[in-house]
Amino acid sequence: MESIWFDLHPDLEAPSAAPIEGERADTVVAGAGITGLTTALLLARSGQDVLLLEDRHVGAVTTGHTTAKVSLLQGNVYAEILKHHSRGVLHAYAEGNREGQAWLTRLLDEHGVAYERRTAWTYATTRLGYEDLRKEFEACRAVDVDVQWSTDTELPYRVEGALMLPDQAQIDPLAVLDLLRSEFLAHGGRLVEGTRVTNATSDNPVTITTTRGKVVADRLVLATGTPILDRGGYFAKLVPQRSYASTYRVPIAIPQGMYLSIDQPTRSLRTVPTPDGDLLMVGGNGHITGRADSEAAAVQDLEDWTRLQFPGAERTHAWSAQDYQSVNRVPFVGKLPRGGGSIYVATGYNKWGMTNGVAAALNLSGQILGGSMPWAETLGNRVTKPAGVLSAIKENAGVAGELVKDWVTAELRPVPSEIPSDGDGVVGRGESGRPVGVSTVDGQTCKVTGVCTHLGGVLRWNDAERTWDCPLHGSRFGADGTRLEGPAVEDLEQLG
């Protein structure tokens, strides 16, 4: 399942590789998505020697699979933040996103990289959704996000109400990453792909362990979706969310706005310009990673809904992406606790990484270079309301329940003697008594340890992407055990 963005960019540079054992840098940045590349560019512009390390290739994970809306209207995010924080924190969040949006669109304008200005919409199709929409309207207006109320949309189905915010943007994320990479390299930055950061000391300077040797830097920035070092316990403060997207050719007029439902299951719509005309992108059906009965069913449900609402729609691409929701709804950006003062993190964008990721990069570079941004300081010193504490307790209770349930199931059920059919995978008790995962993909059967290398969660088979997903903290692995994303840093052991 690959996103349309990679099809639109078949000539992207091949992953770069270079010896790094023993190298030295002012700053090492781990992760070449929008946060990592923007942070690396800002630091390189200041004259720093920056080494950017990427486990796979630029844009391989969330940024290359996003719906790529650069919007200050974000579903029910503002109302949710007000449940957990003061109005001052919400204002700072909105201001950070506004600065992130402005910085990104200004960069694209300066370099002639195309993007589309669009009106963003959040809409409700039920009375319950209508009530949530009113709360979001009030929260937006409270912090000067000038949304307007409407019931007149381009959608081919009835809505109870909608919020609209003109002059937002939608982008091609790989075109943006390609520009950021070019600018980073032009300012003397060094990019090494195919290299995974696996550990780091809390010393100053920091010694960073990678799959291709050790490097030393004055500081390390973790821009890896969820932090790969557990010292701050961020895996317990984040909820990994898997969601789905598809593109379609449709014989009727495509809505030109960027639409997002406030009801569940979520429906997200936008256009995608291609050389052969605009496609319709539809996203939604999000769930906690590893906890769906069938990911393939979620993909099919999205297609069924699209065909119902847009008769004659023909699917061209289908894919999924992973985002991390902060339990108190505001991203975590700053120094890693117990990181010796030299390790920084950015995570928890709640599916709005195109603005939050750039805002985080502005925040991080400001902290490192000694700048001052009032909105960033407010976010860094926020106090969580009791609702945020309760959210964290609830999510961690859910993690504990999944851990116990899956270990019991895996211990009671032996691995079937039959080879799984193509595309299927199963976890059961191996000869050692520990969980084992067996799958068949494209005719090749693989047996791996069935336990996540992060904190020991029993893995589940993802029948849409044919991967092993951890229901605890969202680590994901290929059928052969190769680590794909999440807080885990080690591959699964192959057992034959």
Coordinates of C-alpha atoms in Angstrom, one line a residue:
M1 CA 0.0 0.0 0.0
E2 CA 1.9 3.0 -1.3
S3 CA 0.6 6.6 -1.4
I4 CA -0.2 8.5 -4.5
W5 CA 2.6 10.9 -3.7
F6 CA 5.3 8.3 -4.5
D7 CA 3.6 7.6 -7.8
L8 CA 3.7 11.3 -8.6
H9 CA 7.4 11.3 -7.9
P10 CA 9.0 8.2 -9.5
D11 CA 12.3 10.0 -10.0
L12 CA 13.0 10.8 -6.4
E13 CA 16.7 10.5 -5.4
A14 CA 17.8 7.1 -4.4
P15 CA 18.6 6.8 -0.7
S16 CA 22.0 8.2 0.1
A17 CA 24.6 6.3 2.1
A18 CA 28.0 7.2 3.5
P19 CA 30.4 6.0 6.2
I20 CA 29.4 7.6 9.5
E21 CA 31.4 5.7 12.2
G22 CA 33.3 8.2 14.2
E23 CA 31.9 11.3 12.6
R24 CA 31.3 14.6 14.5
A25 CA 28.5 17.2 14.1
D26 CA 27.1 20.1 16.0
T27 CA 23.6 18.6 15.8
V28 CA 22.4 15.2 14.7
V29 CA 18.7 15.0 13.6
A30 CA 17.0 11.6 13.5
G31 CA 14.1 11.3 11.1
A32 CA 13.7 12.9 7.6
G33 CA 10.1 13.8 7.6
I34 CA 8.8 17.4 7.7
T35 CA 9.9 18.0 11.3
G36 CA 13.4 16.6 10.9
L37 CA 14.1 18.2 7.5
T38 CA 12.8 21.6 8.6
T39 CA 14.7 21.5 11.8
A40 CA 17.9 20.5 10.0
L41 CA 17.5 23.2 7.5
L42 CA 16.9 25.9 10.1
L43 CA 20.0 24.9 12.0
A44 CA 22.1 24.5 8.8
R45 CA 21.1 28.1 7.8
S46 CA 22.5 29.3 11.1
G47 CA 25.9 27.9 10.3
Q48 CA 25.7 24.7 12.3
D49 CA 27.2 21.4 11.0
V50 CA 24.1 19.2 10.9
L51 CA 24.0 15.5 10.2
L52 CA 20.5 14.2 9.3
L53 CA 20.0 10.4 9.7
E54 CA 17.0 8.5 8.3
D55 CA 16.2 4.9 8.9
R56 CA 14.7 4.2 5.5
H57 CA 14.4 7.1 3.0
V58 CA 13.1 10.7 3.0
G59 CA 9.4 10.7 3.6
A60 CA 9.1 7.0 4.2
V61 CA 6.7 7.1 7.1
T62 CA 4.0 9.7 8.0
T63 CA 4.9 12.7 5.9
G64 CA 5.0 10.6 2.7
H65 CA 1.5 9.2 3.5
T66 CA -0.3 12.3 4.8
T67 CA -3.4 13.9 3.3
A68 CA -1.2 17.1 3.4
K69 CA -3.6 19.7 4.5
V70 CA -1.9 22.9 5.8
S71 CA -4.8 24.2 7.8
L72 CA -5.6 26.2 11.0
L73 CA -9.1 24.6 11.0
Q74 CA -8.5 21.1 12.4
G75 CA -11.7 19.2 13.1
N76 CA -12.5 19.3 16.8
V77 CA -8.9 19.9 17.9
Y78 CA -9.4 23.4 19.5
A79 CA -12.4 22.3 21.6
E80 CA -10.5 19.2 22.7
I81 CA -7.5 21.3 23.8
L82 CA -9.8 23.6 25.9
K83 CA -10.9 20.5 27.8
H84 CA -7.3 19.8 28.8
H85 CA -5.8 23.3 29.0
S86 CA -6.4 27.0 29.5
R87 CA -7.4 29.4 26.8
G88 CA -3.8 30.8 26.9
V89 CA -2.4 27.4 25.9
L90 CA -5.0 27.1 23.1
H91 CA -4.0 30.6 21.8
A92 CA -0.4 29.6 21.8
Y93 CA -1.2 26.4 19.9
A94 CA -3.1 28.4 17.3
E95 CA -0.3 30.9 17.0
G96 CA 2.4 28.2 16.6
N97 CA 0.3 26.6 13.8
R98 CA -0.2 30.0 12.2
E99 CA 3.6 30.6 12.2
G100 CA 4.2 27.1 10.9
Q101 CA 1.7 27.5 8.0
A102 CA 3.1 31.0 7.1
W103 CA 6.8 29.8 7.1
L104 CA 6.0 26.8 4.9
T105 CA 3.9 28.6 2.3
R106 CA 6.4 31.5 2.2
L107 CA 9.2 29.0 1.5
L108 CA 7.1 27.4 -1.3
D109 CA 6.4 30.8 -2.8
E110 CA 10.0 31.8 -2.7
H111 CA 11.1 28.7 -4.6
G112 CA 8.1 28.4 -7.0
V113 CA 6.9 25.1 -5.7
A114 CA 3.2 24.7 -6.5
Y115 CA 0.5 24.3 -3.9
E116 CA -3.2 25.1 -3.9
R117 CA -5.0 27.7 -1.7
R118 CA -8.3 26.1 -0.6
T119 CA -11.1 26.8 1.9
A120 CA -11.0 24.3 4.8
W121 CA -14.2 22.9 6.1
T122 CA -15.2 20.9 9.2
Y123 CA -18.8 19.6 8.9
A124 CA -21.4 17.6 10.8
T125 CA -23.9 15.1 9.5
T126 CA -25.6 14.3 12.8
R127 CA -27.2 16.3 15.6
L128 CA -24.5 15.1 18.0
G129 CA -21.9 16.2 15.5
Y130 CA -23.7 19.6 15.3
E131 CA -23.2 20.1 19.0
D132 CA -19.5 19.3 18.7
L133 CA -19.3 21.7 15.8
R134 CA -20.8 24.5 17.9
K135 CA -18.1 23.9 20.5
E136 CA -15.4 24.0 17.9
F137 CA -16.8 27.2 16.5
E138 CA -16.7 28.9 19.9
A139 CA -13.1 27.6 20.6
C140 CA -11.8 28.9 17.3
R141 CA -13.4 32.3 17.7
A142 CA -11.9 32.5 21.2
V143 CA -8.4 32.5 19.8
D144 CA -8.9 34.6 16.7
V145 CA -9.3 31.8 14.2
D146 CA -11.9 33.5 12.1
V147 CA -14.1 30.6 11.1
Q148 CA -17.5 31.1 9.5
W149 CA -20.7 29.1 9.9
S150 CA -22.4 27.7 6.9
T151 CA -24.8 25.0 5.7
D152 CA -24.0 25.4 2.0
T153 CA -21.2 23.1 1.0
E154 CA -20.1 21.4 -2.3
L155 CA -20.6 18.0 -0.8
P156 CA -23.1 15.6 -2.6
Y157 CA -24.8 14.8 0.7
R158 CA -26.7 16.7 3.4
V159 CA -24.9 18.3 6.4
E160 CA -26.3 19.6 9.6
G161 CA -23.8 22.5 9.7
A162 CA -20.2 23.4 8.7
L163 CA -17.4 25.6 9.7
M164 CA -15.3 27.2 6.9
L165 CA -11.9 28.9 6.9
P166 CA -10.8 30.5 3.6
D167 CA -7.2 30.8 2.3
Q168 CA -5.8 27.6 3.7
A169 CA -3.5 25.3 1.7
Q170 CA -3.0 21.8 0.4
I171 CA 0.4 20.6 -0.7
D172 CA 2.2 17.7 -2.4
P173 CA 4.3 16.6 0.6
L174 CA 7.1 14.9 -1.4
A175 CA 7.6 18.1 -3.4
V176 CA 7.9 19.9 -0.1
L177 CA 10.4 17.4 1.3
D178 CA 12.4 17.5 -1.9
L179 CA 12.7 21.3 -1.6
L180 CA 13.6 21.1 2.1
R181 CA 16.3 18.4 1.3
S182 CA 17.8 20.5 -1.5
E183 CA 17.9 23.6 0.6
F184 CA 19.4 21.7 3.5
L185 CA 22.2 20.2 1.3
A186 CA 22.8 23.6 -0.3
H187 CA 23.5 25.0 3.2
G188 CA 26.1 22.4 3.9
G189 CA 23.9 19.8 5.6
R190 CA 24.7 16.1 5.4
L191 CA 22.0 13.5 4.8
V192 CA 22.5 9.8 5.3
E193 CA 19.6 7.4 4.7
G194 CA 19.3 3.7 5.5
T195 CA 20.8 4.4 8.9
R196 CA 18.8 3.9 12.1
V197 CA 19.5 5.6 15.4
T198 CA 19.2 3.0 18.1
N199 CA 20.6 4.6 21.3
A200 CA 22.2 7.7 22.7
T201 CA 24.1 8.7 25.9
S202 CA 22.9 11.4 28.2
D203 CA 26.4 13.0 28.2
N204 CA 27.5 16.3 26.7
P205 CA 28.6 15.8 23.9
V206 CA 26.1 13.0 23.0
T207 CA 27.4 9.7 21.7
I208 CA 24.8 8.3 19.3
T209 CA 24.7 4.7 18.3
T210 CA 23.4 3.8 14.9
T211 CA 23.2 0.7 12.7
R212 CA 26.3 2.0 10.9
G213 CA 28.5 3.0 13.8
K214 CA 28.7 5.7 16.5
V215 CA 28.8 9.4 16.0
V216 CA 29.3 12.3 18.4
A217 CA 27.3 15.6 18.5
D218 CA 26.7 18.5 20.8
R219 CA 23.0 17.6 20.6
L220 CA 20.5 15.1 19.2
V221 CA 17.0 15.9 17.9
L222 CA 14.5 13.0 17.7
A223 CA 12.1 13.7 14.9
T224 CA 11.0 10.1 14.6
G225 CA 7.2 10.3 14.9
T226 CA 7.3 8.9 18.4
P227 CA 10.6 9.3 20.3
I228 CA 12.8 6.2 20.0
L229 CA 14.3 6.6 23.4
D230 CA 12.1 5.7 26.4
R231 CA 13.6 8.1 28.9
G232 CA 10.7 10.5 28.8
G233 CA 8.1 7.8 28.8
Y234 CA 6.4 9.4 25.8
F235 CA 5.2 6.0 24.6
A236 CA 2.8 6.2 27.6
K237 CA 1.7 9.8 26.7
L238 CA 0.9 9.1 23.1
V239 CA -1.9 7.2 21.3
P240 CA -0.7 5.7 18.0
Q241 CA -3.5 6.1 15.4
R242 CA -3.7 4.3 12.1
S243 CA -5.9 5.8 9.4
Y244 CA -6.6 5.2 5.7
A245 CA -6.7 7.2 2.5
S246 CA -7.6 6.4 -1.1
T247 CA -7.7 8.4 -4.4
Y248 CA -10.4 8.1 -7.0
R249 CA -11.2 9.2 -10.5
V250 CA -14.8 10.3 -10.4
P251 CA -17.1 11.2 -13.3
I252 CA -18.9 14.1 -11.4
A253 CA -17.6 17.4 -10.1
I254 CA -15.1 17.0 -7.3
P255 CA -15.5 19.3 -4.2
Q256 CA -12.7 21.8 -4.3
G257 CA -12.5 22.6 -0.6
M258 CA -10.6 20.6 2.0
Y259 CA -13.4 18.8 4.0
L260 CA -13.2 16.9 7.3
S261 CA -16.2 15.5 9.2
I262 CA -16.5 16.0 13.0
D263 CA -18.6 12.8 13.2
Q264 CA -17.2 9.3 13.5
P265 CA -16.1 7.5 11.5
T266 CA -14.1 10.4 10.1
R267 CA -14.3 11.4 6.4
S268 CA -11.6 13.6 5.0
L269 CA -11.7 14.9 1.4
R270 CA -9.5 17.0 -0.9
T271 CA -8.4 17.1 -4.5
V272 CA -5.1 15.8 -5.8
P273 CA -3.8 17.5 -9.0
T274 CA -2.2 15.0 -11.4
P275 CA -1.0 15.3 -15.1
D276 CA -4.2 13.5 -16.1
G277 CA -6.5 15.7 -14.1
D278 CA -7.7 16.0 -10.5
L279 CA -8.4 13.0 -8.3
L280 CA -10.5 12.9 -5.2
M281 CA -8.7 11.8 -2.0
V282 CA -10.9 10.3 0.7
G283 CA -9.5 9.5 4.1
G284 CA -10.8 8.2 7.5
N285 CA -11.6 5.1 9.5
G286 CA -8.9 5.8 12.1
H287 CA -8.2 3.5 15.0
I288 CA -5.5 2.7 17.5
T289 CA -2.7 0.9 15.8
G290 CA -3.0 -2.9 16.1
R291 CA -6.5 -2.9 17.6
A292 CA -8.7 -3.2 14.5
D293 CA -10.5 -6.5 13.8
S294 CA -9.5 -6.1 10.1
E295 CA -7.5 -3.3 8.5
A296 CA -8.5 -4.6 5.1
A297 CA -12.2 -4.1 6.1
A298 CA -11.5 -0.5 7.0
V299 CA -10.0 0.1 3.6
Q300 CA -13.0 -1.6 1.9
D301 CA -15.5 0.4 4.0
L302 CA -13.9 3.6 2.9
E303 CA -14.2 2.5 -0.8
D304 CA -17.8 1.5 -0.3
W305 CA -18.7 4.8 1.2
T306 CA -16.9 6.7 -1.6
R307 CA -18.7 4.7 -4.3
L308 CA -22.0 5.4 -2.6
Q309 CA -21.5 9.2 -2.3
F310 CA -19.6 9.6 -5.6
P311 CA -21.2 7.1 -8.1
G312 CA -18.8 5.8 -10.7
A313 CA -15.7 6.4 -8.5
E314 CA -12.7 4.3 -9.6
R315 CA -10.0 3.8 -7.0
T316 CA -6.4 4.5 -8.1
H317 CA -4.4 4.2 -4.9
A318 CA -5.0 3.1 -1.3
W319 CA -2.6 3.5 1.7
S320 CA -2.5 4.2 5.4
A321 CA -0.5 6.4 7.7
Q322 CA 0.4 6.5 11.4
D323 CA 0.0 9.6 13.6
Y324 CA 0.5 10.1 17.4
Q325 CA -2.1 11.8 19.5
S326 CA -0.9 13.5 22.7
V327 CA -3.1 12.4 25.6
N328 CA -3.5 16.1 26.5
R329 CA -4.0 17.0 22.9
V330 CA -1.0 19.4 22.6
P331 CA 2.3 18.3 21.0
F332 CA 5.4 17.6 23.1
V333 CA 8.3 19.7 21.9
G334 CA 11.5 20.3 23.8
K335 CA 14.3 18.7 25.8
L336 CA 14.0 15.0 26.6
P337 CA 13.7 14.3 30.3
R338 CA 16.8 12.5 31.6
G339 CA 18.5 13.3 28.3
G340 CA 21.3 15.3 29.9
G341 CA 20.0 18.6 28.4
S342 CA 21.3 17.7 24.9
I343 CA 18.5 15.6 23.5
Y344 CA 15.4 17.1 22.0
V345 CA 12.0 15.6 20.9
A346 CA 9.0 16.6 18.9
T347 CA 5.9 14.4 18.8
G348 CA 2.1 14.2 19.3
Y349 CA 0.8 16.2 16.3
N350 CA -2.7 14.5 16.3
K351 CA -2.8 14.2 12.5
W352 CA -2.0 17.8 11.9
G353 CA 1.7 17.5 11.2
M354 CA 2.0 19.8 8.2
T355 CA 1.5 22.8 10.5
N356 CA 2.5 21.3 13.8
G357 CA 5.7 19.8 12.4
V358 CA 6.9 23.1 11.0
A359 CA 5.9 24.8 14.3
A360 CA 7.9 22.2 16.2
A361 CA 10.9 22.8 14.0
L362 CA 10.7 26.6 14.6
N363 CA 10.4 25.9 18.3
L364 CA 13.3 23.5 18.5
S365 CA 15.6 25.6 16.4
G366 CA 14.7 28.6 18.7
Q367 CA 15.5 26.6 21.8
I368 CA 18.8 25.4 20.3
L369 CA 19.9 28.8 18.9
G370 CA 18.7 30.9 21.8
G371 CA 15.6 32.5 20.2
S372 CA 12.5 33.6 22.0
M373 CA 8.9 32.8 20.9
P374 CA 6.2 33.5 23.5
W375 CA 3.8 30.9 22.0
A376 CA 6.5 28.2 22.3
E377 CA 7.3 29.2 25.9
T378 CA 3.6 29.0 26.8
L379 CA 3.3 25.5 25.3
G380 CA 6.5 24.4 27.0
N381 CA 5.2 25.5 30.4
R382 CA 1.6 24.3 30.1
V383 CA -0.3 22.8 33.1
T384 CA -2.6 20.0 32.3
K385 CA -6.2 20.0 33.6
P386 CA -7.6 17.0 35.4
A387 CA -9.2 15.9 32.1
G388 CA -5.7 15.4 30.7
V389 CA -4.6 13.2 33.6
L390 CA -7.8 11.1 33.2
S391 CA -7.1 10.7 29.5
A392 CA -3.6 9.4 30.3
I393 CA -4.9 7.0 32.9
K394 CA -7.6 5.7 30.5
E395 CA -5.1 5.1 27.7
N396 CA -2.6 3.3 29.9
A397 CA -5.3 1.1 31.3
G398 CA -6.2 0.2 27.8
V399 CA -2.6 -0.7 27.0
A400 CA -2.4 -2.9 30.1
G401 CA -5.6 -4.7 29.1
E402 CA -4.3 -5.4 25.6
L403 CA -1.0 -6.7 27.0
V404 CA -2.6 -9.2 29.3
K405 CA -5.3 -10.3 26.9
D406 CA -2.9 -11.0 24.0
W407 CA -0.4 -12.9 26.1
V408 CA -3.1 -15.1 27.4
T409 CA -4.4 -15.8 23.9
A410 CA -1.0 -16.4 22.4
E411 CA -0.1 -18.8 25.3
L412 CA -3.3 -20.8 25.0
R413 CA -3.3 -21.2 21.2
P414 CA -0.5 -23.1 19.5
V415 CA 0.9 -22.0 16.1
P416 CA -1.2 -23.8 13.4
S417 CA 0.7 -26.5 11.6
E418 CA -0.8 -25.3 8.3
I419 CA 1.1 -22.6 6.4
P420 CA -1.0 -19.4 6.3
S421 CA -2.6 -18.6 2.9
D422 CA -1.0 -15.8 0.9
G423 CA -1.6 -12.4 2.7
D424 CA -2.4 -14.0 6.0
G425 CA -0.5 -14.1 9.3
V426 CA -1.2 -15.7 12.7
V427 CA 0.4 -15.5 16.2
G428 CA 0.4 -18.5 18.5
R429 CA 2.5 -20.4 21.0
G430 CA 5.8 -21.7 19.6
E431 CA 7.8 -24.7 20.7
S432 CA 9.6 -22.5 23.4
G433 CA 6.2 -21.5 24.8
R434 CA 6.6 -17.9 23.6
P435 CA 4.5 -16.2 21.0
V436 CA 5.6 -16.8 17.4
G437 CA 4.3 -15.0 14.2
V438 CA 3.9 -16.9 11.0
S439 CA 2.9 -15.2 7.7
T440 CA 2.9 -15.8 4.0
V441 CA 3.4 -12.8 1.6
D442 CA 3.8 -13.1 -2.1
G443 CA 4.4 -16.9 -1.7
Q444 CA 7.1 -16.5 0.9
T445 CA 6.4 -17.8 4.4
C446 CA 8.3 -16.2 7.3
K447 CA 8.4 -17.1 11.0
V448 CA 9.4 -14.4 13.5
T449 CA 9.2 -13.8 17.2
G450 CA 5.6 -12.7 17.9
V451 CA 6.6 -10.2 20.6
C452 CA 7.4 -6.5 20.0
T453 CA 11.1 -5.6 20.6
H454 CA 10.0 -2.4 22.4
L455 CA 8.1 -3.5 25.6
G456 CA 7.0 -7.0 24.8
G457 CA 3.5 -6.6 23.4
V458 CA 2.1 -9.5 21.4
L459 CA 2.0 -8.6 17.8
R460 CA -1.1 -8.7 15.5
W461 CA -1.3 -9.3 11.8
N462 CA -2.3 -6.3 9.7
D463 CA -4.2 -7.8 6.8
A464 CA -4.2 -4.6 4.7
E465 CA -0.5 -3.8 4.8
R466 CA 0.7 -7.3 5.6
T467 CA 2.7 -6.2 8.6
W468 CA 3.1 -7.1 12.3
D469 CA 1.6 -4.3 14.4
C470 CA 2.0 -3.8 18.2
P471 CA -1.3 -2.9 19.9
L472 CA 0.5 -1.3 22.9
H473 CA 2.5 1.6 21.5
G474 CA 2.3 1.3 17.7
S475 CA 5.6 -0.3 16.7
R476 CA 5.3 -2.0 13.3
F477 CA 7.3 -4.6 11.5
G478 CA 7.4 -6.1 8.0
A479 CA 6.4 -9.7 7.4
D480 CA 10.1 -10.6 7.6
G481 CA 10.5 -8.8 10.9
T482 CA 12.1 -5.6 9.7
R483 CA 11.3 -2.6 11.9
L484 CA 9.1 -0.1 10.1
E485 CA 8.2 2.6 12.6
G486 CA 7.3 3.2 16.2
P487 CA 9.3 3.4 19.5
A488 CA 11.0 0.0 18.8
V489 CA 14.5 0.2 17.4
E490 CA 15.3 -3.5 16.9
D491 CA 14.0 -5.9 14.2
L492 CA 12.1 -9.0 15.1
E493 CA 14.2 -12.2 15.3
Q494 CA 13.6 -14.4 12.3
L495 CA 12.9 -18.0 13.3
G496 CA 13.0 -19.7 9.9

